[in-house]
Coordinates of C-alpha atoms in Angstrom, one line a residue:
Chain A
M1 CA -37.0 1.9 -35.5
K2 CA -33.7 0.3 -34.8
I3 CA -31.2 0.2 -31.9
L4 CA -27.7 -1.1 -32.6
I5 CA -25.6 -2.5 -29.9
T6 CA -21.9 -3.1 -30.3
V7 CA -20.6 -6.0 -28.2
K8 CA -17.4 -7.8 -27.5
Q9 CA -16.6 -11.4 -26.4
V10 CA -14.0 -10.7 -23.7
A11 CA -11.4 -13.0 -22.3
A12 CA -10.6 -13.6 -18.6
L13 CA -7.5 -15.5 -17.6
D14 CA -7.3 -18.9 -16.1
E15 CA -5.7 -19.0 -12.7
D16 CA -2.4 -20.2 -14.2
F17 CA -1.6 -18.8 -17.6
E18 CA 1.4 -18.2 -19.9
I19 CA 2.5 -15.4 -22.1
R20 CA 2.7 -16.2 -25.8
A21 CA 6.1 -17.0 -27.3
D22 CA 6.2 -13.6 -29.1
G23 CA 5.6 -11.9 -25.7
R24 CA 2.7 -9.8 -27.0
D25 CA -0.3 -11.6 -25.7
V26 CA -1.4 -14.5 -23.5
E27 CA -1.5 -18.0 -24.9
E28 CA -4.9 -18.6 -26.3
E29 CA -5.6 -21.8 -24.4
F30 CA -5.6 -19.9 -21.1
L31 CA -8.4 -17.5 -22.2
I32 CA -12.0 -18.0 -20.8
R33 CA -14.4 -16.2 -23.1
D34 CA -17.7 -14.6 -22.3
L35 CA -19.9 -11.7 -23.3
N36 CA -18.5 -8.4 -21.9
E37 CA -20.4 -7.6 -18.7
W38 CA -21.1 -4.0 -19.8
D39 CA -22.6 -5.2 -23.0
D40 CA -25.1 -7.3 -21.1
Y41 CA -26.5 -4.0 -19.7
S42 CA -26.5 -2.1 -23.0
L43 CA -28.4 -5.0 -24.6
E44 CA -30.9 -5.1 -21.8
E45 CA -31.4 -1.3 -22.1
A46 CA -32.3 -1.7 -25.8
V47 CA -34.6 -4.7 -25.2
K48 CA -36.4 -2.7 -22.4
I49 CA -36.9 0.2 -24.8
K50 CA -38.2 -2.2 -27.4
E51 CA -40.6 -3.8 -25.0
A52 CA -41.9 -0.4 -23.8
S53 CA -42.5 0.9 -27.3
S54 CA -45.8 0.7 -29.2
D55 CA -43.9 1.0 -32.5
P56 CA -41.9 -1.9 -33.8
V57 CA -38.2 -1.7 -32.7
E58 CA -35.4 -3.9 -34.1
V59 CA -32.5 -4.7 -31.7
V60 CA -29.4 -5.5 -33.6
V61 CA -26.1 -6.7 -32.0
M62 CA -22.8 -6.4 -33.8
S63 CA -19.3 -7.5 -33.0
V64 CA -15.9 -7.4 -34.8
A65 CA -14.4 -10.8 -34.0
P66 CA -13.5 -14.2 -35.4
G67 CA -16.0 -17.1 -35.3
E68 CA -15.6 -17.9 -31.6
A69 CA -17.6 -14.8 -30.8
D70 CA -20.7 -16.4 -32.2
E71 CA -21.2 -17.8 -28.7
A72 CA -21.5 -14.3 -27.2
L73 CA -23.7 -13.1 -30.1
R74 CA -26.0 -16.1 -29.6
K75 CA -26.3 -15.2 -25.9
C76 CA -27.5 -11.7 -27.1
L77 CA -30.0 -13.3 -29.4
A78 CA -31.3 -15.5 -26.5
K79 CA -31.6 -12.3 -24.4
G80 CA -33.8 -10.5 -26.8
A81 CA -31.7 -9.2 -29.8
D82 CA -33.5 -9.7 -33.1
R83 CA -30.4 -9.9 -35.4
A84 CA -26.7 -10.5 -34.9
I85 CA -23.9 -9.3 -37.2
R86 CA -20.3 -10.4 -37.0
I87 CA -17.6 -8.7 -39.0
W88 CA -14.3 -10.5 -39.6
D89 CA -11.4 -10.6 -42.0
D90 CA -7.9 -11.8 -41.5
G91 CA -6.8 -8.2 -42.1
L92 CA -8.4 -7.3 -38.8
E93 CA -5.9 -9.3 -36.8
G94 CA -3.9 -7.0 -34.5
S95 CA -6.5 -4.2 -34.5
D96 CA -6.6 -1.9 -31.5
P97 CA -9.9 -0.3 -30.3
M98 CA -9.6 2.6 -32.8
A99 CA -9.3 0.2 -35.8
I100 CA -12.3 -1.8 -34.4
A101 CA -14.3 1.4 -34.0
R102 CA -13.6 2.4 -37.6
V103 CA -15.1 -1.0 -38.8
L104 CA -18.0 -0.7 -36.4
A105 CA -18.8 2.8 -37.7
A106 CA -18.8 1.6 -41.3
A107 CA -21.1 -1.2 -40.4
A108 CA -23.3 1.1 -38.4
R109 CA -23.6 3.4 -41.3
S110 CA -25.1 0.7 -43.4
E111 CA -27.5 -0.3 -40.7
A112 CA -28.6 3.3 -40.1
P113 CA -30.0 2.8 -36.6
D114 CA -31.9 5.4 -34.6
M115 CA -29.6 4.9 -31.6
L116 CA -26.3 3.1 -30.9
F117 CA -25.3 1.7 -27.5
A118 CA -21.9 0.4 -26.5
G119 CA -20.6 -0.7 -23.1
V120 CA -18.5 1.9 -21.2
Q121 CA -15.5 -0.5 -21.5
S122 CA -14.5 -4.1 -21.9
S123 CA -13.7 -6.1 -18.8
D124 CA -10.5 -7.5 -20.4
Q125 CA -8.6 -4.6 -22.0
S126 CA -10.6 -1.7 -20.4
F127 CA -9.8 0.9 -23.0
A128 CA -13.1 2.7 -22.5
A129 CA -12.6 4.0 -26.1
T130 CA -14.4 1.9 -28.7
G131 CA -17.9 3.3 -28.3
I132 CA -16.9 7.0 -28.4
A133 CA -14.4 6.4 -31.2
T134 CA -17.2 4.8 -33.2
A135 CA -19.3 7.9 -32.6
A136 CA -16.4 10.1 -33.9
F137 CA -16.0 8.0 -37.1
L138 CA -19.8 8.3 -37.6
G139 CA -19.8 12.0 -36.8
W140 CA -22.6 11.4 -34.3
P141 CA -23.3 13.1 -30.9
H142 CA -22.0 11.0 -28.0
A143 CA -21.8 10.6 -24.3
A144 CA -20.0 8.2 -22.0
V145 CA -20.9 6.4 -18.7
V146 CA -24.7 6.7 -19.0
S147 CA -26.3 5.3 -15.8
S148 CA -29.9 6.2 -16.5
L149 CA -31.7 6.9 -19.8
D150 CA -35.0 8.4 -20.9
Y151 CA -35.4 7.6 -24.6
A152 CA -38.3 6.7 -26.9
P153 CA -37.4 5.0 -30.1
G154 CA -37.2 7.5 -33.0
A155 CA -37.2 10.5 -30.7
K156 CA -35.0 13.4 -31.8
R157 CA -33.7 13.9 -28.2
A158 CA -32.8 11.7 -25.3
V159 CA -32.2 12.7 -21.7
F160 CA -29.7 10.7 -19.6
R161 CA -27.5 10.9 -16.5
R162 CA -23.8 10.3 -16.7
E163 CA -22.2 8.8 -13.7
L164 CA -19.3 10.9 -12.6
E165 CA -16.6 10.2 -9.9
G166 CA -17.4 10.3 -6.2
G167 CA -21.2 9.7 -6.3
L168 CA -22.1 12.6 -8.6
L169 CA -24.5 12.4 -11.5
H170 CA -24.8 14.9 -14.4
E171 CA -28.1 15.2 -16.4
V172 CA -27.7 15.9 -20.1
E173 CA -29.9 16.2 -23.1
I174 CA -28.6 14.9 -26.4
Q175 CA -29.6 15.0 -30.1
C176 CA -30.4 11.6 -31.7
P177 CA -29.2 9.5 -33.3
A178 CA -26.4 9.3 -30.8
V179 CA -23.8 6.9 -29.4
L180 CA -24.2 6.3 -25.7
T181 CA -21.8 4.2 -23.6
I182 CA -23.8 2.3 -21.0
Q183 CA -22.7 1.8 -17.4
L184 CA -23.2 -1.2 -15.2
G185 CA -26.2 -1.0 -12.9
I186 CA -28.4 1.0 -15.3
N187 CA -30.8 -2.0 -15.3
T188 CA -31.0 -5.6 -14.2
P189 CA -30.0 -7.8 -17.2
R190 CA -32.3 -10.7 -17.7
Y191 CA -31.4 -14.4 -17.8
A192 CA -32.1 -16.2 -21.0
S193 CA -34.7 -18.9 -20.8
L194 CA -33.9 -22.4 -22.0
R195 CA -36.4 -21.9 -24.7
S196 CA -34.9 -18.7 -26.0
I197 CA -31.4 -20.3 -25.8
K198 CA -32.7 -23.1 -28.1
Q199 CA -34.3 -20.6 -30.5
A200 CA -31.1 -18.5 -30.6
A201 CA -29.1 -21.5 -31.6
A202 CA -31.1 -21.8 -34.7
K203 CA -30.9 -18.1 -35.7
P204 CA -28.4 -17.1 -38.4
I205 CA -25.5 -14.8 -37.7
E206 CA -24.8 -12.4 -40.5
V207 CA -21.0 -12.4 -41.3
K208 CA -19.4 -9.5 -43.1
T209 CA -15.9 -8.8 -44.4
L210 CA -14.0 -5.5 -44.7
A211 CA -14.8 -5.5 -48.5
D212 CA -18.5 -5.8 -47.7
L213 CA -18.3 -2.6 -45.7
G214 CA -16.2 -0.8 -48.3
L215 CA -13.1 -0.8 -46.2
S216 CA -9.6 -1.7 -47.2
A217 CA -6.8 -3.5 -45.4
G218 CA -5.2 -0.2 -44.5
D219 CA -8.2 0.7 -42.4
A220 CA -7.8 -2.3 -40.1
G221 CA -5.3 -4.4 -38.3
E222 CA -2.0 -2.8 -37.3
S223 CA -2.0 -0.2 -40.0
G224 CA -5.5 1.1 -38.9
S225 CA -4.5 1.1 -35.3
H226 CA -3.4 4.0 -33.1
S227 CA -1.3 1.9 -30.8
R228 CA 0.7 -1.3 -31.0
I229 CA 1.3 -3.9 -28.3
R230 CA 5.0 -4.0 -27.7
R231 CA 5.1 -6.4 -24.8
M232 CA 2.9 -8.1 -22.4
Y233 CA 4.2 -9.4 -19.1
I234 CA 3.1 -10.6 -15.6
P235 CA 3.8 -7.8 -13.1
D236 CA 5.5 -8.5 -9.8
K237 CA 2.8 -9.7 -7.4
G238 CA 1.9 -7.2 -4.7
R239 CA 3.3 -7.1 -1.2
A240 CA 0.4 -8.9 0.6
Q241 CA 1.8 -10.9 3.5
L242 CA -0.2 -14.2 3.4
I243 CA -1.8 -15.3 6.7
E244 CA -1.4 -19.1 6.6
G245 CA -3.2 -21.9 8.5
D246 CA -6.7 -23.2 8.6
A247 CA -9.8 -20.9 8.8
A248 CA -9.6 -20.8 12.6
A249 CA -6.0 -19.8 12.6
Q250 CA -6.5 -17.2 9.9
A251 CA -9.5 -15.7 11.7
A252 CA -7.5 -15.6 15.0
R253 CA -4.7 -13.6 13.3
L254 CA -7.4 -11.4 11.7
A255 CA -9.0 -10.8 15.1
E256 CA -5.5 -9.8 16.4
I257 CA -5.1 -7.2 13.6
I258 CA -8.5 -5.8 14.5
R259 CA -7.7 -5.6 18.2
E260 CA -4.3 -3.9 17.4
F261 CA -6.1 -1.3 15.3
K262 CA -8.7 -0.7 18.0
G263 CA -5.9 -0.4 20.6
D264 CA -4.3 2.3 18.4
A265 CA -7.6 4.0 17.7
A266 CA -8.5 4.1 21.4
Chain B
M1 CA 6.6 18.8 -33.1
S2 CA 7.6 18.6 -29.5
G3 CA 6.6 19.4 -26.0
V4 CA 3.9 18.1 -23.7
L5 CA 0.4 19.5 -23.6
V6 CA -1.5 18.8 -20.4
I7 CA -5.3 19.2 -20.4
A8 CA -6.3 20.1 -16.8
E9 CA -9.7 19.0 -15.7
Q10 CA -12.2 21.1 -13.9
R11 CA -15.7 20.5 -12.6
R12 CA -18.1 23.0 -11.1
G13 CA -15.4 25.7 -10.9
E14 CA -12.8 23.5 -9.1
L15 CA -9.7 21.8 -10.6
R16 CA -9.9 18.1 -10.2
P17 CA -6.8 16.8 -8.2
V18 CA -5.8 14.5 -11.1
S19 CA -5.0 17.6 -13.1
L20 CA -1.9 18.3 -11.0
E21 CA -0.9 14.6 -11.2
L22 CA -0.8 15.0 -15.0
I23 CA 1.8 17.8 -14.6
G24 CA 3.8 15.3 -12.6
A25 CA 3.4 12.7 -15.3
A26 CA 4.5 15.2 -18.0
Q27 CA 8.0 15.7 -16.4
A28 CA 9.2 12.2 -17.4
L29 CA 8.2 12.8 -21.0
R30 CA 9.7 16.1 -21.7
G31 CA 12.9 15.9 -23.8
A32 CA 15.7 18.4 -23.6
G33 CA 14.3 21.9 -24.6
D34 CA 10.7 20.6 -24.5
T35 CA 8.1 22.7 -22.8
V36 CA 5.2 21.6 -20.7
A37 CA 2.0 23.6 -21.3
V38 CA -1.1 23.2 -19.3
A39 CA -4.5 24.1 -20.9
V40 CA -7.5 24.8 -18.8
L41 CA -10.9 25.0 -20.4
A42 CA -13.7 26.8 -18.6
P43 CA -16.1 29.7 -19.0
S44 CA -13.8 31.7 -16.8
P45 CA -10.4 29.9 -17.0
E46 CA -8.5 32.8 -15.5
R47 CA -10.0 31.8 -12.1
L48 CA -8.2 28.5 -12.2
V49 CA -4.8 29.7 -13.5
D50 CA -3.2 30.4 -10.1
S51 CA -3.6 26.9 -8.8
L52 CA -1.7 25.6 -11.9
K53 CA 1.4 27.8 -11.3
L54 CA 3.6 24.9 -10.3
A55 CA 7.2 23.8 -10.8
G56 CA 7.6 22.1 -14.2
V57 CA 4.9 24.1 -15.9
D58 CA 6.3 26.5 -18.6
E59 CA 3.0 27.9 -19.8
I60 CA -0.6 28.0 -18.8
V61 CA -3.1 28.3 -21.7
A62 CA -6.4 29.7 -20.6
V63 CA -9.1 28.5 -23.0
K64 CA -12.4 30.2 -22.7
V65 CA -15.3 28.0 -23.7
A66 CA -19.0 28.6 -23.9
A67 CA -20.1 25.4 -22.1
A68 CA -20.4 25.8 -18.3
E69 CA -19.3 22.2 -17.8
F70 CA -17.8 19.4 -19.8
D71 CA -19.5 18.9 -23.1
P72 CA -18.0 16.6 -25.8
D73 CA -18.6 18.7 -28.9
T74 CA -17.2 21.9 -27.2
F75 CA -14.2 20.2 -25.6
E76 CA -13.3 18.2 -28.7
A77 CA -13.4 21.3 -30.9
A78 CA -11.3 23.4 -28.4
I79 CA -8.7 20.7 -27.6
G80 CA -8.6 19.7 -31.2
A81 CA -7.9 23.3 -32.3
L82 CA -5.2 23.6 -29.6
I83 CA -3.5 20.4 -30.7
E84 CA -3.5 21.5 -34.4
A85 CA -2.1 24.9 -33.5
R86 CA 0.6 23.7 -31.1
K87 CA 1.4 20.2 -32.6
P88 CA 2.7 18.8 -29.2
G89 CA 4.4 15.4 -29.2
V90 CA 2.4 14.2 -26.3
V91 CA -1.0 15.2 -24.9
L92 CA -2.0 14.1 -21.4
V93 CA -5.6 13.9 -20.2
A94 CA -6.9 12.2 -17.1
H95 CA -8.5 8.7 -17.4
S96 CA -11.7 10.0 -16.1
V97 CA -15.4 10.0 -16.9
D98 CA -15.1 13.3 -18.8
S99 CA -12.2 12.0 -20.9
F100 CA -14.1 8.8 -21.6
G101 CA -16.6 11.1 -23.3
C102 CA -14.1 12.9 -25.6
A103 CA -10.5 11.5 -25.7
A104 CA -11.2 8.6 -28.1
A105 CA -13.1 11.0 -30.4
L106 CA -10.2 13.3 -30.5
A107 CA -7.8 10.5 -31.3
A108 CA -10.1 9.3 -34.1
K109 CA -10.6 12.8 -35.6
L110 CA -7.0 14.0 -35.4
N111 CA -5.4 10.6 -36.1
L112 CA -3.5 10.6 -32.8
G113 CA -1.6 7.8 -31.2
F114 CA -3.8 6.8 -28.3
A115 CA -3.8 4.7 -25.1
T116 CA -5.9 4.9 -22.0
D117 CA -5.6 4.0 -18.3
V118 CA -1.9 4.5 -18.6
F119 CA 0.0 4.2 -15.3
K120 CA 3.6 4.4 -16.7
A121 CA 4.8 6.5 -19.5
E122 CA 8.5 6.8 -20.6
R123 CA 10.8 7.2 -23.5
I124 CA 12.7 4.1 -24.4
D125 CA 15.4 4.8 -27.0
G126 CA 13.6 8.0 -27.9
E127 CA 10.3 6.2 -28.5
L128 CA 7.2 6.9 -26.3
V129 CA 6.1 3.7 -24.5
A130 CA 3.0 3.6 -22.3
T131 CA 2.1 0.8 -19.9
R132 CA -1.4 -0.1 -19.0
G133 CA -3.2 -3.2 -17.5
G134 CA -4.7 -6.0 -19.5
Y135 CA -7.0 -8.9 -18.8
G136 CA -8.5 -7.3 -15.7
Q137 CA -5.1 -6.0 -14.6
K138 CA -3.6 -9.5 -14.4
V139 CA -0.9 -8.5 -16.9
N140 CA 0.9 -5.3 -17.8
V141 CA 0.8 -4.2 -21.4
E142 CA 3.4 -2.0 -23.0
V143 CA 2.2 -0.1 -26.1
D144 CA 4.0 2.1 -28.5
F145 CA 2.8 4.4 -31.3
P146 CA 4.8 3.9 -34.5
G147 CA 4.7 6.8 -36.9
R148 CA 2.4 9.0 -34.8
A149 CA 3.5 12.6 -34.6
T150 CA 1.2 13.3 -31.6
V151 CA 0.2 10.8 -29.0
L152 CA -2.8 11.2 -26.6
L153 CA -2.5 9.4 -23.3
A154 CA -5.2 9.1 -20.7
I155 CA -3.4 8.8 -17.4
R156 CA -4.7 6.8 -14.4
A157 CA -5.5 8.9 -11.3
G158 CA -3.6 8.4 -8.1
V159 CA -0.3 7.2 -9.7
F160 CA 1.8 10.3 -10.4
K161 CA 2.9 12.8 -7.9
P162 CA 1.8 16.4 -8.4
P163 CA 4.7 18.9 -8.2
E164 CA 5.1 20.4 -4.7
Q165 CA 7.0 23.5 -5.6
P166 CA 5.4 26.6 -7.0
G167 CA 6.5 27.9 -10.4
A168 CA 6.2 31.0 -12.5
P169 CA 4.9 30.0 -15.9
R170 CA 3.7 32.5 -18.5
V171 CA 0.0 32.7 -19.0
T172 CA -1.5 32.9 -22.5
E173 CA -4.9 32.8 -24.0
F174 CA -6.3 30.6 -26.7
A175 CA -9.5 31.4 -28.6
A176 CA -11.6 28.3 -28.9
P177 CA -13.6 27.9 -32.1
A178 CA -17.3 28.6 -31.9
T179 CA -19.1 25.2 -31.7
A180 CA -22.8 24.3 -32.0
S181 CA -23.0 21.6 -29.4
R182 CA -25.4 18.7 -29.9
S183 CA -25.9 18.1 -26.2
T184 CA -26.9 20.3 -23.3
G185 CA -25.8 19.8 -19.8
R186 CA -28.5 20.3 -17.1
D187 CA -28.1 19.7 -13.4
F188 CA -25.7 17.9 -11.2
I189 CA -27.3 15.4 -8.8
E190 CA -25.7 14.2 -5.7
L191 CA -26.4 10.6 -4.9
S192 CA -28.7 10.7 -1.8
S193 CA -29.9 7.9 0.3
N194 CA -31.9 7.2 3.4
D195 CA -28.9 5.4 4.7
D196 CA -27.1 7.8 7.0
V197 CA -23.7 6.2 6.8
D198 CA -20.7 8.3 5.8
M199 CA -18.1 6.0 4.2
T200 CA -15.6 8.9 3.8
A201 CA -15.5 9.3 7.6
A202 CA -15.3 5.7 8.6
E203 CA -11.9 4.6 10.1
F204 CA -12.6 0.9 10.0
I205 CA -14.5 -0.6 7.0
L206 CA -15.4 -4.2 6.3
T207 CA -16.4 -4.5 2.6
I208 CA -18.2 -7.3 0.9
G209 CA -18.0 -8.1 -2.8
R210 CA -19.4 -10.5 -5.4
G211 CA -17.9 -13.4 -3.4
I212 CA -20.8 -13.3 -1.0
G213 CA -22.9 -14.9 -3.7
E214 CA -26.4 -14.0 -2.8
E215 CA -28.5 -11.3 -1.1
A216 CA -29.4 -13.6 1.8
N217 CA -25.8 -13.6 2.9
V218 CA -25.5 -9.9 3.4
A219 CA -27.1 -10.1 6.8
Q220 CA -24.3 -12.4 8.1
F221 CA -21.6 -9.8 7.1
K222 CA -23.7 -6.9 8.5
E223 CA -23.8 -8.7 11.8
L224 CA -20.1 -9.4 11.7
A225 CA -19.3 -5.8 10.8
D226 CA -21.4 -4.6 13.8
A227 CA -19.7 -7.1 16.1
V228 CA -16.2 -6.1 15.2
G229 CA -17.1 -2.4 15.2
A230 CA -16.6 -1.8 11.4
T231 CA -18.7 0.1 8.9
L232 CA -20.1 -2.2 6.3
G233 CA -19.1 -1.2 2.8
C234 CA -19.5 -2.9 -0.6
S235 CA -18.1 -3.1 -4.1
R236 CA -20.1 -2.1 -7.2
P237 CA -21.9 -5.4 -8.0
I238 CA -23.5 -5.5 -4.5
A239 CA -24.8 -1.9 -4.9
D240 CA -25.9 -2.5 -8.5
A241 CA -27.9 -5.5 -7.4
G242 CA -29.6 -3.4 -4.7
W243 CA -28.3 -5.6 -1.8
L244 CA -26.8 -2.5 -0.1
P245 CA -27.5 1.2 -0.8
K246 CA -25.2 3.0 -3.2
S247 CA -24.0 5.2 -0.4
R248 CA -22.0 2.2 0.9
Q249 CA -20.2 1.6 -2.4
V250 CA -16.5 2.2 -2.2
G251 CA -14.7 3.1 -5.5
Q252 CA -14.3 5.5 -8.3
S253 CA -18.0 6.2 -8.8
G254 CA -18.9 5.6 -5.2
K255 CA -17.2 6.9 -2.1
T256 CA -13.6 7.1 -1.2
A257 CA -12.5 5.6 2.1
S258 CA -10.7 8.8 2.9
A259 CA -10.5 8.5 6.7
C260 CA -10.1 4.7 6.7
K261 CA -7.1 3.1 8.6
L262 CA -8.2 -0.6 8.5
Y263 CA -10.0 -2.0 5.5
I264 CA -11.1 -5.7 5.4
A265 CA -12.3 -6.7 1.9
M266 CA -14.2 -10.0 1.8
G267 CA -14.9 -11.6 -1.5
V268 CA -13.8 -8.4 -3.4
S269 CA -11.8 -9.2 -6.5
G270 CA -10.3 -5.7 -6.7
A271 CA -11.4 -4.1 -10.0
I272 CA -9.3 -1.0 -10.7
Q273 CA -12.4 1.2 -10.0
H274 CA -12.7 -0.3 -6.5
L275 CA -9.0 0.1 -5.8
A276 CA -9.3 3.8 -6.7
G277 CA -11.4 4.2 -3.6
M278 CA -9.3 2.3 -1.1
K279 CA -5.8 1.5 -2.1
H280 CA -4.4 4.4 0.0
V281 CA -5.6 2.8 3.2
A282 CA -2.7 1.9 5.6
T283 CA -3.8 -1.5 6.5
I284 CA -5.8 -3.5 4.0
V285 CA -6.7 -7.1 4.6
A286 CA -8.0 -9.1 1.7
V287 CA -9.9 -12.3 2.1
N288 CA -10.6 -14.1 -1.1
S289 CA -10.8 -17.7 -2.3
D290 CA -9.0 -16.8 -5.5
A291 CA -5.3 -16.4 -4.8
G292 CA -4.9 -14.6 -8.1
A293 CA -7.4 -11.8 -7.2
S294 CA -6.1 -8.3 -7.9
I295 CA -7.0 -7.2 -4.4
F296 CA -4.0 -9.0 -3.1
G297 CA -1.8 -6.6 -5.1
V298 CA -2.7 -3.7 -2.8
A299 CA -3.3 -5.6 0.5
K300 CA -0.9 -5.6 3.4
Y301 CA -2.3 -8.9 4.6
G302 CA -3.9 -11.6 2.5
V303 CA -6.1 -14.5 3.5
V304 CA -6.7 -17.1 0.9
G305 CA -9.8 -19.0 1.9
D306 CA -13.5 -19.4 2.1
I307 CA -15.0 -16.0 3.2
F308 CA -17.9 -17.7 5.0
E309 CA -15.7 -20.0 7.1
I310 CA -13.4 -17.1 7.9
A311 CA -16.3 -14.9 8.8
E312 CA -17.8 -17.5 11.1
E313 CA -14.5 -18.1 12.8
L314 CA -13.8 -14.4 13.2
R315 CA -17.3 -13.8 14.7
R316 CA -16.3 -16.1 17.6
H317 CA -13.6 -13.7 18.7
F318 CA -16.0 -10.8 19.3

């Protein structure tokens, strides 16, 4: 049995940052990289299923990214993934989530897992698209925003709840293999032990190219993308009026705001 | 190839409010002579048609589907067939949980231009340009769709104004293709809890976020909320960690602070999902040590500082 998890090394911005000279991204030196928060939960869900299963289950993580993402993949290995695959090719530069999904689908096809998990979205670009697009390219059943899951490895059906807006859940049964996008809070991701971090550092990361997956340059990069970044810019800061002073002065003004409100409310 | 096709969203027999906002968003995208058609997919779509008869709508397309509620295979087949039959220039859906489950699949299968969480959409020199957030909403990103005959945009809720005036669109029917769906919807479950708080009724909310650091610190803020007369709320990470019940979570998947007039957010960074539940509040005060936190973008007052120090000092006043 095999569960495949697609992951992303996301980037947060330093407090001060600059837009790249071409105006289409942030200068790389201001990016702080880490494993996408959602992917931490989808990995944990797979590892939990593996641990609860009496049959052997292989947990494989996969990412479309250049070498710097090895750090995120090693984090997954330290948290219980058995294998890590990284797909990169210069032709992938400029890929949008749809182009990434096409590559993930090709790689998933060759892995032939029983189930595929993706995060609901990435914390940096927040498209909420890659997992479900991967399912479409695979032709697999799919569901988004799964907040609880009942699945035994190899089962032909899974039952889950998707988390809707406003505190509502919807229970659904789905045919497997399927692609499910996993929501925060579905479990409590574990911390990696020092020992497992050391072991992960020694594990190989399998690297594949477009050609290895039978894809051509036209499937990836800008030509394989369904959108193109035209311009990135820093929006005007909001209208918040800053309350200055030390903590005591700030709290005094805050107390005044509360009193004013209570006066109005009374 | 022209015109705008809006996909209205319904759940349990009711149109979701964002559906009407999509009609508002469509107006800026229609060219001269373009029409705006609104499709509604439901087992009995005719029941929802009247609430879509609004200014700016030229046609309502009633699409009868077999699934009682949203189902990816059924909706992708029906919307896909409609797009192929009509060949609209732009298709608008809500950036919602239902569309998370089908929009990207439609874009993949029909080879559509595609962007999600769009809060601005316009034509610049005739080209469609959509604006969305990037890097946790710290930058704005303009995207375009070179060479795409049809572009699918998932529009952020709470941004566009629904039309206020009634209209008299024609109503047509569209036969959805028969689909063997690979998933089956069962029941809806309302989040219940032993906690009897009603965040939607609270007028004064004090919300804590990831900035409180650890569970042991919750008590201090609970005590502060009680002292100042506020209802204690939280952002998602606090509820996910089990530090406060889910019923206290404010945001897209939690509760909306509907009745709130004063909202004090302490240690809340302001993820877009959290803002969806509170950005409408008249007086928002954000307290955060990170001057770059997104929450300051919607706050009326900002306090940049240590939330524990401020909390302690504030407590002395009550």
